[in-house]
Every structure is written in structure tokens, then in C-alpha cells.
Coordinates of C-alpha atoms in Angstrom, one line a residue:
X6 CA 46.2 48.2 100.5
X7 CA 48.2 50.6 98.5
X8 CA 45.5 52.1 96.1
X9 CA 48.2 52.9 93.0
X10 CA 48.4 49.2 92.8
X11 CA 44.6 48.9 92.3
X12 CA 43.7 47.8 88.8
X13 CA 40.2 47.6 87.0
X14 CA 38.1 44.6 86.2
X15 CA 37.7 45.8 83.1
X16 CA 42.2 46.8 82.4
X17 CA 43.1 43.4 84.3
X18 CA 46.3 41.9 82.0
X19 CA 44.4 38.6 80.2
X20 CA 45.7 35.6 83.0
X21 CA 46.0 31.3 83.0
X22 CA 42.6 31.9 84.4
X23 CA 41.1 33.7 81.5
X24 CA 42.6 31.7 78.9
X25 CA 40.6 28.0 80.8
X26 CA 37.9 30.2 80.9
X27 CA 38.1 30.7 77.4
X28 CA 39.1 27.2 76.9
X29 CA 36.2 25.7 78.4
X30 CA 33.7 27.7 76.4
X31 CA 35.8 27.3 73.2
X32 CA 35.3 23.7 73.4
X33 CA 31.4 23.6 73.7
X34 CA 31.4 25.7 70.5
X35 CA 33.6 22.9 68.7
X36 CA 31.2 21.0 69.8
X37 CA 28.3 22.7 68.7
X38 CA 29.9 23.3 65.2
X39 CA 30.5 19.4 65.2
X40 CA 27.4 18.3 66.0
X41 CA 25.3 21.0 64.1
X42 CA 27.8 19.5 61.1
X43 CA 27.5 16.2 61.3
X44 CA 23.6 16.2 60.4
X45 CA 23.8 17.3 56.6
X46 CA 26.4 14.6 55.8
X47 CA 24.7 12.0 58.2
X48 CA 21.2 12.9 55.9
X49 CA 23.0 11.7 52.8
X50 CA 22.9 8.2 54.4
X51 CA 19.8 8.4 56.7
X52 CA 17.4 9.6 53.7
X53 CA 17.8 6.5 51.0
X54 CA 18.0 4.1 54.6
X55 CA 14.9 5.6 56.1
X56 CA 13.1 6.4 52.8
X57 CA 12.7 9.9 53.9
X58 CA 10.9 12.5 52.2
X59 CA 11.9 16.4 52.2
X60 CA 9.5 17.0 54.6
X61 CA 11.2 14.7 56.9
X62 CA 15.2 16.0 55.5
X63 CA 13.9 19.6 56.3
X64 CA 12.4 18.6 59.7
X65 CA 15.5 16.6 60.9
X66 CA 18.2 18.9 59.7
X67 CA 16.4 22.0 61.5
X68 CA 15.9 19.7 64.5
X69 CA 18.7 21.1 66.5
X70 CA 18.0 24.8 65.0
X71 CA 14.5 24.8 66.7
X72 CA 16.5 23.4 70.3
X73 CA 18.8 26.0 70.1
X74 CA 15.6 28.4 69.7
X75 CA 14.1 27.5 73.1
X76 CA 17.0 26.1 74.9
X77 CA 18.8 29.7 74.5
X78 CA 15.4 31.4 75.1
X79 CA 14.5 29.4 78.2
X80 CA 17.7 28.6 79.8
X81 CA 19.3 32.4 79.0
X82 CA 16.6 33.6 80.8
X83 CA 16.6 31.3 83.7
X84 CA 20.1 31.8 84.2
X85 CA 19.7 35.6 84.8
X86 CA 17.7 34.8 87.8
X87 CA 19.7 31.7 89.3
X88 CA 23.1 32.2 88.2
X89 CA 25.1 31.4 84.8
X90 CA 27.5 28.5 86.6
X91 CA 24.4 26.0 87.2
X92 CA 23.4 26.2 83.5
X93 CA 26.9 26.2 82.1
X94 CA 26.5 22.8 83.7
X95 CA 23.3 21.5 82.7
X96 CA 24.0 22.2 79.3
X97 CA 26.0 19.8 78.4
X98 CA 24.4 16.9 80.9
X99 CA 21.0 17.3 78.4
X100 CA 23.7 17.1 75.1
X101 CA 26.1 14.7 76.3
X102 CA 22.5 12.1 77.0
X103 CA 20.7 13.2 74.1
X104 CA 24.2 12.8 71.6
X105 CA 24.7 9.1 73.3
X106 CA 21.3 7.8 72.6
X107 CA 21.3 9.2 69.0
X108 CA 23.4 5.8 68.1
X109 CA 19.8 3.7 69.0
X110 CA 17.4 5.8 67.1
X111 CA 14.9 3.3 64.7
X112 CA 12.7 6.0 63.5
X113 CA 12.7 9.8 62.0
X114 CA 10.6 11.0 65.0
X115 CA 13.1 9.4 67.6
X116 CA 16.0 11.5 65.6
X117 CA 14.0 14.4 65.9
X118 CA 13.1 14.3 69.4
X119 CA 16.7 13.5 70.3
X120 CA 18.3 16.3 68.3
X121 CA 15.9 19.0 69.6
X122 CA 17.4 18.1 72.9
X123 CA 20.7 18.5 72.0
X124 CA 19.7 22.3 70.3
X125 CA 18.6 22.9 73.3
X126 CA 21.8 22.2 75.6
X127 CA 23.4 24.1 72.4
X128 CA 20.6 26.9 72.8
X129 CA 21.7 27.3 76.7
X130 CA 25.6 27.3 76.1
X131 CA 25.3 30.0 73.7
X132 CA 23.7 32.2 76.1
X133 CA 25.6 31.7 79.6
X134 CA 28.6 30.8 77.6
X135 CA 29.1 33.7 75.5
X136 CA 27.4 36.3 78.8
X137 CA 29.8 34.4 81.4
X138 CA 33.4 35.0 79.3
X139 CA 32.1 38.4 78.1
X140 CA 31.8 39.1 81.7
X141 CA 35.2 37.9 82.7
X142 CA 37.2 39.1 79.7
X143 CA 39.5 42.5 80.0
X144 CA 37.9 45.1 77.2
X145 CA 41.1 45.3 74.9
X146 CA 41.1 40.9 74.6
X147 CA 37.1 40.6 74.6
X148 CA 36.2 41.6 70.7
X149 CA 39.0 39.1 69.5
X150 CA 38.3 36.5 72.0
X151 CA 34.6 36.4 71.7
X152 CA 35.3 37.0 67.8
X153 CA 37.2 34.0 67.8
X154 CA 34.2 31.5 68.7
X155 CA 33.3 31.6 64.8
X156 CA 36.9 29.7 64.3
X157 CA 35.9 27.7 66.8
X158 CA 32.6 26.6 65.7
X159 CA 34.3 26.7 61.9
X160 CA 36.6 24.3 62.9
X161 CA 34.0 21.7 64.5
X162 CA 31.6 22.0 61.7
X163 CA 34.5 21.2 59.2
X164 CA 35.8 18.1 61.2
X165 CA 32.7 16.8 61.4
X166 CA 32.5 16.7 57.5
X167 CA 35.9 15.4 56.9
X168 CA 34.5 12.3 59.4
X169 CA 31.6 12.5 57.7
X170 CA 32.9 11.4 54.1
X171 CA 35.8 8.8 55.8
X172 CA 33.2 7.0 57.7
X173 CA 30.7 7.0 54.6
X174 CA 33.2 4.8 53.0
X175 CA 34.7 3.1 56.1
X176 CA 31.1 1.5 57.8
X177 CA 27.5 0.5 56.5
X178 CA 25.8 2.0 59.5
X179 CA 28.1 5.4 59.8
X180 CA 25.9 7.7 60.2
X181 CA 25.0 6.0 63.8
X182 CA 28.6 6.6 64.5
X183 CA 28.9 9.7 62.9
X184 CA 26.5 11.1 65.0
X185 CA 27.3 9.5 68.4
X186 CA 30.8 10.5 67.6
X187 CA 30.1 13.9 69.5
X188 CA 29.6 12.3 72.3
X189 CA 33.4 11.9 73.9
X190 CA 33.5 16.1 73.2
X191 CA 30.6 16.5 75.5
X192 CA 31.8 14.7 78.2
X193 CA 35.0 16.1 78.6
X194 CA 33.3 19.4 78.5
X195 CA 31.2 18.2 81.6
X196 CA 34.7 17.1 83.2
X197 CA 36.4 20.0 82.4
X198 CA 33.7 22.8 83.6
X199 CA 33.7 20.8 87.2
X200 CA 34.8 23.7 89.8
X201 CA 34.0 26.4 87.4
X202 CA 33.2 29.9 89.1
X203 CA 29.7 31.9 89.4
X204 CA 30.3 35.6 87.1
X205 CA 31.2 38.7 89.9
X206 CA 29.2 40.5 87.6
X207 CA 25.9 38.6 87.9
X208 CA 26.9 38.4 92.1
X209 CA 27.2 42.0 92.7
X210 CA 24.0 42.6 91.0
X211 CA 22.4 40.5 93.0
X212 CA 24.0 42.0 96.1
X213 CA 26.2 39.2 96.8
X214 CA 29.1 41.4 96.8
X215 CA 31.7 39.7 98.8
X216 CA 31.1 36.1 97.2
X217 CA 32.0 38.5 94.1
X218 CA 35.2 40.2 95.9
X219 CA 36.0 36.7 96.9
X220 CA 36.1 34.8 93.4
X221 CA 37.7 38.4 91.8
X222 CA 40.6 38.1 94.6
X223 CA 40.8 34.3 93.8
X224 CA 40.9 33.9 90.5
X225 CA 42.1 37.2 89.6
X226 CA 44.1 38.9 92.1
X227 CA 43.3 40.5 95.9
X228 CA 44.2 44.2 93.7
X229 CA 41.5 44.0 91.1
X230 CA 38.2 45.7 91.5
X231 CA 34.8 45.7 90.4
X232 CA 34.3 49.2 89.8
X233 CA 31.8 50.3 87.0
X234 CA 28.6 47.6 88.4
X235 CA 26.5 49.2 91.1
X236 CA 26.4 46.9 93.4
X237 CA 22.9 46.3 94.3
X238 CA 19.9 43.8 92.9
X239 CA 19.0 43.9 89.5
X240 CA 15.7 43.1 88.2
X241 CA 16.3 40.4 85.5
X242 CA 12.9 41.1 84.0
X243 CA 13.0 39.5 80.7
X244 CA 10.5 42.3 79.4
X245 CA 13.3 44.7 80.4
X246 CA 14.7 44.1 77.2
X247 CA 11.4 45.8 75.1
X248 CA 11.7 49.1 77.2
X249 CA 12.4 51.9 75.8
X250 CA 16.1 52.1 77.1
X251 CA 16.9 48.8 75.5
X252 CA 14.6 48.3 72.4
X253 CA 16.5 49.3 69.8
X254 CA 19.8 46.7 70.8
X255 CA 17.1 44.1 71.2
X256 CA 15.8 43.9 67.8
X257 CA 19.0 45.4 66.4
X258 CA 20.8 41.8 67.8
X259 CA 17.9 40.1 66.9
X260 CA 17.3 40.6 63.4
X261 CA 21.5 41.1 62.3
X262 CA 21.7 37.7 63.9
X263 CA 19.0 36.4 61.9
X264 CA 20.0 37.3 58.4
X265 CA 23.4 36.3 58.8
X266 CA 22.4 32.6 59.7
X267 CA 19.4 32.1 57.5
X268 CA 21.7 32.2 54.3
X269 CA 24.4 30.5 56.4
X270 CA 22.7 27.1 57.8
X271 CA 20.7 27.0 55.0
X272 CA 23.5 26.5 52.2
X273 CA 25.7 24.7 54.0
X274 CA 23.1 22.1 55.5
X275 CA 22.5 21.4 51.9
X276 CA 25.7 22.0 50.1
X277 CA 26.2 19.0 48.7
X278 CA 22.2 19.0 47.2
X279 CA 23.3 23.1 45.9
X280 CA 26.3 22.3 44.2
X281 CA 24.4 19.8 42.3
X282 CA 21.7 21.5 41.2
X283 CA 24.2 24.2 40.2
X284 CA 25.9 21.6 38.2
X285 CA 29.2 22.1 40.1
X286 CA 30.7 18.7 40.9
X287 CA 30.4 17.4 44.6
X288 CA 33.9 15.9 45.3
X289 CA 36.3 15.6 48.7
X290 CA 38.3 18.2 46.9
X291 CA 35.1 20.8 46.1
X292 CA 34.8 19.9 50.3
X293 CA 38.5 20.6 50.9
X294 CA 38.1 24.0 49.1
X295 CA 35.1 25.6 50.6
X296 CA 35.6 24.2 53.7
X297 CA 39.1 25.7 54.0
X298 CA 37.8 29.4 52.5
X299 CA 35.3 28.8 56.0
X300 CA 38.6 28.3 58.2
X301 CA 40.3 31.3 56.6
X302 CA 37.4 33.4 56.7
X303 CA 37.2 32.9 60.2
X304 CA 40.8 33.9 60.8
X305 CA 40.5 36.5 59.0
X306 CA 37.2 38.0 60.9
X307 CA 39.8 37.8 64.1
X308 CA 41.7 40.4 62.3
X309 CA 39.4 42.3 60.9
X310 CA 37.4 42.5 64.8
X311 CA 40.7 44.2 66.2
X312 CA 41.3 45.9 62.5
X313 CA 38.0 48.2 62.3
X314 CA 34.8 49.2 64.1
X315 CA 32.5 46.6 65.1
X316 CA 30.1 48.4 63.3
X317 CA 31.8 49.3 60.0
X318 CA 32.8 45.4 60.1
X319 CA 29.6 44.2 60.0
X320 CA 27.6 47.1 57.2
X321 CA 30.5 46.4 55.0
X322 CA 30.1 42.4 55.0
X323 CA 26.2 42.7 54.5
X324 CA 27.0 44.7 51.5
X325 CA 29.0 42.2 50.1
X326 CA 26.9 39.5 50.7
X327 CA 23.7 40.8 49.3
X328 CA 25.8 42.0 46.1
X329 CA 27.7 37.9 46.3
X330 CA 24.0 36.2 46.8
X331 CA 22.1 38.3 44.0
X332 CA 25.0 37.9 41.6
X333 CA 24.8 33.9 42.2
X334 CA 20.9 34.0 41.7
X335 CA 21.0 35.7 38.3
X336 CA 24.0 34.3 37.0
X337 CA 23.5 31.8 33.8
X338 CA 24.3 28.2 34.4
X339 CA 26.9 27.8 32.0
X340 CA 28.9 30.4 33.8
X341 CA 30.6 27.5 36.0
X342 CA 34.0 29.6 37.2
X343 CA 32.0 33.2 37.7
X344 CA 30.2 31.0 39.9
X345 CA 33.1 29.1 41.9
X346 CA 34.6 32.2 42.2
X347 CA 31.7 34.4 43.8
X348 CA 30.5 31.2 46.2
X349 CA 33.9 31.4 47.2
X350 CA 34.1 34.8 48.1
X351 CA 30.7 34.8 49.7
X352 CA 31.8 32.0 51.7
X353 CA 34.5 33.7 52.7
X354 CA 32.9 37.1 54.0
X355 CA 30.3 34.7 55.6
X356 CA 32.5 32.8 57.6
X357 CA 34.8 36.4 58.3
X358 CA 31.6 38.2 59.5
X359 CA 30.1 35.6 61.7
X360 CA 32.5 36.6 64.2
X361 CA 30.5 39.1 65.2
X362 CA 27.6 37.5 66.2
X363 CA 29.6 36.1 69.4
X364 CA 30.3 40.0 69.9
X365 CA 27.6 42.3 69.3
X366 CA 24.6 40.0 71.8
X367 CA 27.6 39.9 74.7
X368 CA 28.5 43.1 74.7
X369 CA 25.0 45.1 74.0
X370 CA 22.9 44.1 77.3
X371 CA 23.7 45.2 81.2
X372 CA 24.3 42.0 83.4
X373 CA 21.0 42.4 84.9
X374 CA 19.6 40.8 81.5
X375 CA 22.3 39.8 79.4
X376 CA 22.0 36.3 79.4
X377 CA 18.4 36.6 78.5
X378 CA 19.6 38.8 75.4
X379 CA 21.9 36.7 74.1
X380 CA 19.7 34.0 74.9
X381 CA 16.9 35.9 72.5
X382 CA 19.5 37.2 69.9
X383 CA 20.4 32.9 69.6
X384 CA 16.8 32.2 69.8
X385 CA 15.7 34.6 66.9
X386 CA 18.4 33.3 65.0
X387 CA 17.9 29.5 65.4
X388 CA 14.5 30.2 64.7
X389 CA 15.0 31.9 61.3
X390 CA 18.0 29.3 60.5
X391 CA 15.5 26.5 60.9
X392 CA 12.7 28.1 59.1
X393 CA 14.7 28.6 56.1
X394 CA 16.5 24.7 56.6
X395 CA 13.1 23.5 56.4
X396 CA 12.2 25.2 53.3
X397 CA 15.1 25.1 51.4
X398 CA 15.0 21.5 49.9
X399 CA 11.1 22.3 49.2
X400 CA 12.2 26.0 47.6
X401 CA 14.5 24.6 44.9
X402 CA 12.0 21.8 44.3
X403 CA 9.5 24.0 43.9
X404 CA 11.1 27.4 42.6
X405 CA 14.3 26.2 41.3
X406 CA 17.7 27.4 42.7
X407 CA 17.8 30.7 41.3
X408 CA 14.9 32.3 42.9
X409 CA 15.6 30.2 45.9
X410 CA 19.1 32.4 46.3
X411 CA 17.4 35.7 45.9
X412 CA 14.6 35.4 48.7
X413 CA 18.3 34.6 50.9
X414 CA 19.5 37.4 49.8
X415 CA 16.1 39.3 50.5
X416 CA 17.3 38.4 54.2
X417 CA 20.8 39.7 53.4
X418 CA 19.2 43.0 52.4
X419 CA 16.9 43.6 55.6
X420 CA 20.1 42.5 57.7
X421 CA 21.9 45.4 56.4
X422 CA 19.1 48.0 56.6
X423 CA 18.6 47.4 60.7
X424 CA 22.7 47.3 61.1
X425 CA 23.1 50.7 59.3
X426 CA 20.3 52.0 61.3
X427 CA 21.0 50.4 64.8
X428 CA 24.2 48.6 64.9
X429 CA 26.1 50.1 68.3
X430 CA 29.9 50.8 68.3
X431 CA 31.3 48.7 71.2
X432 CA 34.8 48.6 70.4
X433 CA 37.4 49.3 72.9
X434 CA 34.6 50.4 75.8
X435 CA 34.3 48.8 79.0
X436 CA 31.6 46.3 79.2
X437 CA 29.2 48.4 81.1
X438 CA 29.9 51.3 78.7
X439 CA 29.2 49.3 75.9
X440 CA 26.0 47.8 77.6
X441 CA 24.7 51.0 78.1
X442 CA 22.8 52.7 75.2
X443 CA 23.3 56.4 74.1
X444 CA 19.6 57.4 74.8
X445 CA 16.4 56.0 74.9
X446 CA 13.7 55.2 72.5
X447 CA 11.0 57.8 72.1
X448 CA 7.6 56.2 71.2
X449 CA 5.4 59.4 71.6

């Protein structure tokens, strides 16, 4: 083989291949966004039907939250040891059941139980999803591309609440259809993942290297070459990611991750209960509006991932948000369009800056454990985003909206502390540079 003709894993020109790749996993976020979406308008029907109490609003609308904490701590991890193809799978057999049986439900507990199971198929895509196309992807495509599952996600969590209000009009028992109505997205998922390869990556570190060669030549080209892995077995210890090497992008993933998504799932799970209480008015039209500054926030995230550093990208935004959040907290109520205005442009930043937690957890971990640290990064987050679902309704019951919005943006704050002392540069490094921190921690 002529040698000149040789290209890198890592500089290979973005292919049919990568873009069904990307497809694939695109579509389970749409359907993650959808069916994480559908519960806060499906509530507004469920709660007068059922009788339920906050308790039971909080614990139902976190539901899938807590799933996505253990299916992306559990199945992230498992898939470092046995492979990411078998769980990119599985995933979606546990949602596409769980989803399907939702229509049936008589009781609160039955919802719960069936929407912790679909967080937890949720949970495992984010991990092997995110770690198998961040291990496929060409560096110059991967910080737009994995930037771009925000849109994604945006744009399934905004169809499901333009169904949401048609079908609140349309049937007496929509929000049985409402929810089930995730279900056709998950099995085409399945179909469309049938034949899907195992990650090179994960093969030559477990010293399979010529079932890597062999899906790199076949899906790739017989001239590309996996050249900055060492071929040879990793340990995929899930304490790996406390040493000292690793330490700092651990909790650095985690806790970014975490403050973004607190704020995030617990406004917009709510929204409608928010605007109220801020006595804006609730309408198809306020729905139209701040669900379209979402979409073009997410667009413009794209943009600004390829525009500026990963890292100056994500202090700047936590800025803005903390000084966005507090503003809405102390404002008077009779200041309706300061409001409008400032919800808007936090929504906006929110949506832009959410881009990058599909980047950072991808690109921060060697293969050896990076499903299990994206699967932690998801976890931590999930876990803080239904922590602060389940308080929320209680918080502005209790405490009233105003001091409800500045303990968010207390969250806000402590986000952008740990990104302006930890946050990594990534951008236009190969994925194994960017895996690989500068130096260790020193404890002593």
C-alpha cells in the first residue's frame, strides 16, 4: 500500500457512513427530547384526572430524570466492558416497551414505574450514543456535530408540546395518547440501528485489533488508520475516573452538566405553572415564542461551537445566565416586558449553551472509560435535574417565585466557578489529545 495515500482516523473527510451514524443517534435524542417533553403538558391533564398532589406532579415529572440517572450510570459503565453496539441496542428495546405500555397506566405509581424505565433507556443512549459518534467522528466535524444534539433534543421537546396542546383540545383521554405517541420514534430507532458497527476505538483497546482494522476498512476506507490508540487492553475501571490523572475532568463534567440542567428542566417542566405565577399569560402564542427562541438558540450554539473555544463558550454563557436568572428573581412584578425580555434572552443563551454538554463529556475521557464518564457526567446531571423538578412546584408554594429563581441561579453561580477553574480546551485536537489531561492532580 502506498503510504502517501494513508489518511488518519482522526483527518478522515466526514463520509455517507458518518452522516447514518449521526443519523441514528440524532434520532434517539429527538426522541428523548419528545418524550422528556411530553410529561409537563401531559401533567396538565393527568393532575385534575388523577387528583394528584405536588408531591405526586414533582415525583412523576422527575420520573424519567431519576432513569436517566442510573440508566446512564449503569449501562455507560457496562458498556465499557462489553462493548457500546450491544447497549446502543438495548436502549431503545427497554423505551420502545416501557413508552407502549404507558397508554394502560390506571395509577400514579404505574406512571412512575413506567417512566423510570424509559430514563433509563434514555440514561444508556446518552452514554454509548454520545461515546460511540464521538469515537467515529473526524476532529474538525465532531464539536459541531456532537454540538448539534441540543437542536436535536430542542426540536423533539418542542414537537412534543405543539402535540401536546392540539391533542388537549382534540381527545378527552390525550394525555394517554400523548404519551404513547413516542412510541412509533422508538421503533424505528430499533429498526434503523439493526447492523450497526462495534467502535475501533473500544476494539483496539481491548486488543481486538483486526475486528477494528476490519470495520475501519469497511466502513471507512482500506487507507485509513487508527494511529494515536495503543493498541492493547484497557482497564475500564470505573474508579479510574477518581485518579488523580482524571479527577479534575470528572467533577469538572459533572458539576458544569449539573448547573446547566437544574435551571433548565426545572423551568421548562413547569413553564406553564411559572408564567402564571409571574402573571405572564400562558397562551399557544407565549408557547410559539419561547419555544422558537429554544430552536434558535440551539442554532445558534452550532455556530458559536465552531465560532470560539469550547471553553470561552461555555464561561461566557454562565455569566449570562447567573446575571439573566438574578435579574428575573429581583425584578418587581409589575415590570411585565423587562421580564419577557430577559426570560427570553435567558432562554436563549440556555438553549445556545446546552450544546456543549454533548461536547465536553465525549471528548474529556480516554476510550478505556469514556462511556462510563459520559454515563456519570448524564447521571450527575439527571440527578440534580430531578432533584430540583421535584422541588420546584413545593419551592414556589412554599417560598414564592422569587426566591425560588435565585437558589437556580445559586446553581448558575457554582457552574461557572468549576468551568473557569477546570473547563478543558478541546477544540480542534484529536480525540485522544483531547482525552488526555495536561498533568495530574497533586493531592499531597
Amino acid at each position: 500500500m502506498n503510504t502517501s495515500s494513508l489518511i488518519k482516523f482522526d483527518d478522515v473527510p466526514l463520509s455517507k457512513f458518518h452522516l447514518k451514524m449521526t443519523g441514528i443517534t440524532f434520532a434517539a435524542h429527538f426522541t428523548d427530547g419528545f418524550s422528556l417533553g411530553v410529561i409537563g403538558i401531559a401533567l396538565t391533564v393527568i393532575t385534575p384526572q388523577m387528583g394528584l398532589s405536588p408531591f405526586w406532579q414533582g415525583l412523576i415529572g422527575s420520573s424519567a430524570l431519576i432513569g436517566l440517572f442510573l440508566g446512564s450510570l449503569i449501562l455507560g459503565w457496562i458498556s465499557d466492558y462489553y462493548g457500546r453496539q450491544k447497549i446502543f441496542m438495548l436502549n431503545f428495546v427497554i423505551i420502545a416497551a416501557a413508552t407502549f405500555f404507558q397508554f394502560f397506566v390506571q395509577t400514579p405509581e404505574q406512571l412512575f414505574i413506567l417512566r423510570i424505565l424509559i430514563g433509563i433507556g434514555l440514561g444508556g443512549d446518552y452514554s454509548v450514543g454520545h461515546t460511540m459518534l464521538a469515537e467515529f467522528l473526524p476532529r474538525k466535524h465532531r464539536g459541531a456535530i456532537l454540538g448539534s444534539f441540543s437542536v436535536i433534543w430542542t426540536f423533539g421537546y418542542v414537537l412534543a408540546s405543539f402535540l401536546g396542546v392540539y391533542l388537549q383540545s382534540t381527545l378527552a383521554e390525550s394525555w394517554r395518547w400523548l404519551l404513547v405517541s413516542a412510541f412509533p420514534l422508538a421503533m424505528l430507532v430499533i429498526l434503523l440501528r439493526i447492523g450497526s458497527p462495534e467502535s475501533p476505538r473500544w476494539l483496539l483497546r481491548q486488543g481486538r485489533i483486526e475486528e477494528a482494522k476490519a470495520i475501519v476498512s469497511k466502513y471507512l476506507g482500506s487507507n485509513v488508520v487508527l494511529d494515536d490508540e495503543q493498541p492493547e487492553k484497557g482497564t475500564g475501571n470505573f474508579i479510574d475516573l477518581f485518579s488523580r490523572k482524571l479527577i479534575t475532568r470528572t467533577l469538572f463534567n459533572c458539576i458544569f452538566f449539573m448547573c446547566l440542567v437544574i435551571p433548565y428542566f426545572a423551568i421548562y417542566t413547569f413553564l406553564p405553572d411559572i408564567l402564571k405565577t409571574m402573571g405572564l399569560s400562558e397562551n399557544f402564542t407565549t408557547h410559539m415564542f419561547l419555544n422558537a427562541l429554544l430552536v434558535v438558540g440551539a442554532f445558534l450554539g452550532i455556530w458559536w461551537t465552531i465560532k470560539f473555544s469550547r471553553r470561552g463558550f461555555l464561561i461566557s454563557s454562565f455569566i449570562f445566565l447567573c446575571l439573566s436568572l438574578l435579574a428575573l428573581g429581583l425584578l418587581p412584578s409589575d415590570s411585565k416586558t423587562l421580564m419577557v425580555v430577559t426570560f427570553a434572552a435567558f432562554s436563549l443563551v440556555m438553549s445556545a449553551v446546552s450544546n456543549l454538554v454533548g461536547v465536553f463529556p465525549a471528548e474529556s475521557f480516554p476510550t478505556d472509560v469514556r462511556s462510563s464518564g459520559v454515563g456519570l457526567a448524564t447521571a450527575a446531571s439527571r440527578l440534580g435535574a430531578a432533584v430540583g423538578t421535584f422541588l420546584l412546584p413545593m419551592s414556589i408554594a412554599n417560598l414564592g417565585m422569587s426566591y425560588t429563581l435565585l437558589w437556580l441561579t445559586g446553581t448558575l453561580v457554582v457552574g461557572t466557578v468549576v468551568s473557569i477553574a477546570w473547563a478543558p480546551e478541546t477544540k480542534a485536537l484529536t480525540l485522544s489529545e483531547a482525552s488526555t489531561p495536561a498533568k495530574p492532580v497533586n493531592f499531597v
